[in-house]
Structure formats: C-alpha cells, structure tokens
Amino acid sequence: MKKSFFERLYITVLVIFLLFFNSGVLLTALYTYNNAVASAEDICLSEHRYISQAFETDYADKSVTGVQLLMVSYGTFYGEKNIKLRFTRTYNNTVLYSDISDEIPLIDGGSIVNTRIDGKQYIIVSDTICRGSYTLTCVKDVSYLDEELFSLAAAFTAISVTASALLAVILYAVMKKLFSPLEKLRGTTKLISGGDLNARANEKGDDEFSALAKDFNVMAERIGEQMDTLKLNAEQKQQMLDNLAHEMRTPLTSIHGYAEYVYGVDLDPADRMKAMNNIMSESMRLKGISEKLLNSAFIRENGIEKSVFSVDKMLERTRTRFLLKASEGGVRITYIPCDITLNGDETLIELLISNLAENSIRACRGKGEIELGATKEKGIITLYVKDNGIGMTEEQLSHITEPFYRTDKGRARKDGGTGLGLALCKRIADAHGAVLEFESVPSAGTTAYIRFKEENE
Amino acid sequence: MARILIVEDEILINELLCKNLTLVGHKCVSAFDGAEALECIKTGAFDLLILDVMLPEISGFDIIKQAGNVPVIFVTAKNDLKDRMKGFTLGADDYIVKPFEMPELLARVQAVLRRTKRDESFMRIDNLLIDFESRKAFLDGKEIELTPKEFALLDTLITNRNIVLSRERLLQLVWSYYYEGDTTRTVDVHIQQLRQKLNLKSHIKSVYGVGYRFEL
C-alpha cells in the first residue's frame, strides 16, 4: 500500500525516536542491574576479607574443635547477613565447618563466581586464608537481584509504553501542524484543477511553504491570464465568424430573393431593371468581401515581398485612380511630392493607401479635401492620408480596425463598404512592422498615419 | 390579408420582403431600425412582425419584448442553436435563417397567421369559397370533393399567389420531397384537376417553360 509523505515521515521519526528512547531505557536498566550485582560482589568480597582477617586475629586454638567453634560463631553472625560460610583444610579438603548446602560446588581458592543453582543465584567467594592453611568460602544468595530486575523491567516498560504513546500523539499533532500549509496548498490546487481559477493559496509566514504558496499563486495568476487571453481570442474569433456569416448571408439573401422575384413575378421593365440592378450591386458587395478576405489570407499565408520603390509614384497612381470617383461628388484629392523611397511590398502598401483614401472619400460625404503624402524624420518614414470629413469619436476610433465594424452601418453599406478595409490595412501594416494610427476630430476630419520602423531605408 | 411590420435594416431585403408579401395580398409597413420599429408597434395594429435580430441600436430580441401579443417571425443571419433557442424562449412563432427562399418564408408567414387566427380562414374567389380551416372548397355553395394533395396544392398556389412556382418547387412544397426523373407530370395532372373541379382556369396560369402562377 502506498503511504503518503506525511505518513512515511511520521512513522520514520516515530520509529527512530522510539528506538533511541527505548534503547536508553534498556541500557539504564542493564546498568542499574549490573551495578547491583557488582555491589553484591563487593559486599561478598569485603565480608570474606573481613572474616579472614578476624579469623587470623582470633585464631588461637589451632585444634579442630577450636577452629570449628570459632567458625560456628562466624556462621551464626553472617547467617543473619544472608551469607553462608564453609571452612576447609586446604591440603586435604577436609570440611571443618559448613552451613552451605551440598549442591553448591566447592571451587578453587582465589576466585569469585556468580552462579545459578536450582533457579537461585549465588555469589561465591573462595580463597585461602592463614597463608594457605585453610580455605574460606562465602556464599551470598542474591536471588533478590532477579526480583529487583523484574520490578525494574516492569517499571521501565510502563514508562516506555506511556512515553511512546504520548510521543506518538504529540509528534502527530506537531507534524500535522507543520504540514497544515501543505494540506491547504493541496486544497487550493484541487480547487483550481476543479475549475475555480480564482482560488489562491495562503501566503502567510516566511518558511518554505509560504514561498511555495507565493510561487504557486504567481503560477495560478499566469494561468488565469493565459486562460483569459485564450477565452478572449476565442470570443473574438466567434464574433468575427458571426459577423462574417451575417455579412455573407445578407447579400446572398438579396441576390437570391431578387432573382426569385424576377424569375417568378410578372414585372414591368422598370421594376425588372431595378431588381437586376440590386442583384448586381449585392454581388459586387460579396465580391468586395471575398477580395478583402482573400487579401488578408494571402498576407497571412505568403507574407510580404519587399522591394525598394518610390513613394511619389505610388501616391500619384493612387490619386489618379480615385480622381474620377472623388471629383464626382466634389472631393478634391491631392498628393504632396516628397522624394522618399520605401522598402516594402509595393502592391500591398498601395492597397493600404487605397483603402484609407476610399474611407476618406466616404467620410467627406461628397464634399471636402483629401491629401496623400509622406514624411521622413530621424529615419522614420510616415505615410499619411488626411481628410476634412466627418471625423470619428474616441469610441469609434477604438473599434475601427475590428473586422466588420462600421461607424455608420447603413450608410457604409450603401457606399459599398465591407467593414473589412481597416482590418486589412492593419494586417498590411503589421506585416511590415509598421504602426497604423489615427487622429480624428468629429466633424473636422481624420488623418491616418502609417509609421514604418527606422531601419526602413 | 394581414398587416405586417417588417423590421430589417438591410434596405434591399426589407424591400424584397415587402414586395413579395404585398404580392400575396398582405399590407406591409417597413421599419429600418429598432426605434422606428417600436414607434410603429405603438401606433399601428399589426397582425405579424417580421424581425431581424441584428439591428443597429436596439436588437430584435429587445423589440420582441415590447411586441405584446403580436406574432413574431425572426429573420436572421445567425444560425446557432443558442440564438434560435433564445428567439423561441422570448416568444417567437418562427425563426427563419438567411439566406432563405421566398416560398418558404411565405408559407411560414401563412402558417403563423393561420395558427394565430390573424388571417381569415375563408377566402372567396368569384363564386368559389375556400375554407382553410376545415380544408374544404365550395363552388356555388356546393362542396367539391378534393383529395388532400389537391387541397395542399391549392393552398400552396394561393399562399404564393402572383408568383411563379416551378413544377419542381411545387413537388417540394406539396409532396415534401424531391421526385426523381420525369415525375413532374404528377403536378400537371393535379393542376388540371384543380382547374376543372373548381373552375379556376382563368386564375391558375401556365407560364411557359417555367411552371404555374395563381393570379388574383
């Protein structure tokens, strides 16, 4: 089963801690026990030494009976101290006195032994005394040490279990608290992955977690922005498609409708001509839309072909082309010679200027002046188309390069406007790295500028 | 005959709708933007509104809210389900997407007018009486037996009166599907039946090489 990081860390810390803690307890218990054994041995040794010294001092009657009498008095005295004695003659191992049971073996002199016999523990100290004449054996029953060990073990076990349990609980609580920022962060990520892009992590504190939360929030912010951009793009595309559908379907409806009308209804010649004229003008409108869309698509697909050309000649051509259309209604169109050459796609830039000029003619409402020209300042070439037509408001200016936007819907259509002209202009300018700008004052006129980048020579 | 307000900012389409609806016997008023439309709704009693959705200033969806109980048909270039749903939710009686064909529009106009009882369910032509509700025809007060297809053909011709309908179009409108091959004879046979049974020789005109037109 997979364990979470929290569980793994918790268990690792707990195990390590318990290992050290319980080892400490165990070592303390062992140390205490060993100390008790050592002190029991010390007592035994010192009693043995004491008896041997006393014996050597008291030893007057060297007869067997005398020695035995002396040993009986020692034995009685030490019996009360839980120490039993045996006294033998060294050279033939004759036992002169003993209150030790026979199960305890006789051992060589000069040794100390800790042994167990029949579940009882004894410390046996045996050494010769009176310059080797006799051997004195002291036996101390230390079975009480086992009991002490058991009770000690019980106490330590109790302490260990209690402490371990407490530790487990406290450690859990502490770690939960330490991990809580991570949990909260996880909650936030879940919210975000669930679609709530506005969820943010708590940035309080100045540890690694809060740093992570800050970074995380920056990331979430970025993603949110990206999503917004994508959404906006999608909306704009949808809007563009809706508009395109509308712009295509409207002339199609008229064309089809009037064709049906001419085909199906018994019309007089004048009505028939009018209907036919409608069909023609609407098909021209469709043609205009498709041409501009194609131009846009062409620039997008193929890019531009730059060459150095004379701006004067291009403006002259444009002026000539619009001369007739402009003068029909009394619009004067002029161009200011400038002797500038430009590196760019001549056909497209001419198309750009033509579109702007066409807009200017419409803006003049049949009467006014249009000026085409170019300037060069600090290496920056600017083309401009200036008119003294009806102008535009700020609001209108902000929308004019959007496809199918019209400042005056009804009128522009009548004039043959597709609503795509300035969108195309912007695309051409963008393809050249140039900036398309407008200055306009309502009812005073509009000037369009195309500013090329400096390197354009 | 019904009074119809046409709200459409495209002048040509507005005119076209007006011409065709007038041809089949309706009275039309044209409005070119929302404000004008609202003004007309206030002053004139209309039997039907034909509304474009995308209008300058005030959209068709806003106008319908003030149309009261006048039936409304939306005519629009927007063809997504969302818009259609919205149109119907707002109480539109029908929804036609551009580009449309005129007989379809006329049929839908007639259907809405009949459904909402805005148009007379009877029609008198000379000594012929046609009851569109019970789908029966009476000549000099005597009922003339017509098959359902014959009545449907008569209905279609009258709905599109003064407009030529080709045999193919009639098949499509009356028989509801396209016939393969030279089955347009079916139409000719039914036309002959109608002319004979109802004495409509002077009204159902053959247009050479095109089709038939009901003249009134």
PDB file of C-alpha atoms in Angstrom, chain A residues 1 5 11 78 101 114 122 171 210 212-213 238 252 283 312 331 345 353 360 374-375 418 443:
ATOM      1  CA  MET A   1       0.000   0.000   0.000  1.00  0.00           C
ATOM      2  CA  PHE A   5       4.746  11.540   2.592  1.00  0.00           C
ATOM      3  CA  ILE A  11       6.481   6.686  11.005  1.00  0.00           C
ATOM      4  CA  TYR A  78      26.853 -13.987  58.991  1.00  0.00           C
ATOM      5  CA  SER A 101      24.040 -26.827  51.157  1.00  0.00           C
ATOM      6  CA  ASN A 114      28.384 -15.695  40.128  1.00  0.00           C
ATOM      7  CA  TYR A 122      24.600 -17.086  44.344  1.00  0.00           C
ATOM      8  CA  LEU A 171       4.514  14.039  17.322  1.00  0.00           C
ATOM      9  CA  SER A 210       4.819  30.194   2.151  1.00  0.00           C
ATOM     10  CA  LEU A 212       5.928  27.714  -2.363  1.00  0.00           C
ATOM     11  CA  ALA A 213       2.479  29.259  -1.888  1.00  0.00           C
ATOM     12  CA  GLN A 238     -16.548  33.619 -32.770  1.00  0.00           C
ATOM     13  CA  LEU A 252     -26.782  36.321 -50.652  1.00  0.00           C
ATOM     14  CA  SER A 283     -22.921  40.579 -55.914  1.00  0.00           C
ATOM     15  CA  ASP A 312       5.821  59.535 -55.050  1.00  0.00           C
ATOM     16  CA  VAL A 331     -13.995  65.930 -53.306  1.00  0.00           C
ATOM     17  CA  ASP A 345       5.592  45.331 -50.587  1.00  0.00           C
ATOM     18  CA  ILE A 353      -3.310  53.702 -49.097  1.00  0.00           C
ATOM     19  CA  SER A 360     -11.659  59.353 -46.625  1.00  0.00           C
ATOM     20  CA  ALA A 374       4.817  61.075 -46.718  1.00  0.00           C
ATOM     21  CA  THR A 375       7.406  62.461 -44.289  1.00  0.00           C
ATOM     22  CA  THR A 418     -17.448  45.888 -46.408  1.00  0.00           C
ATOM     23  CA  SER A 443     -16.837  66.884 -37.874  1.00  0.00           C
TER      24      SER A 443
END
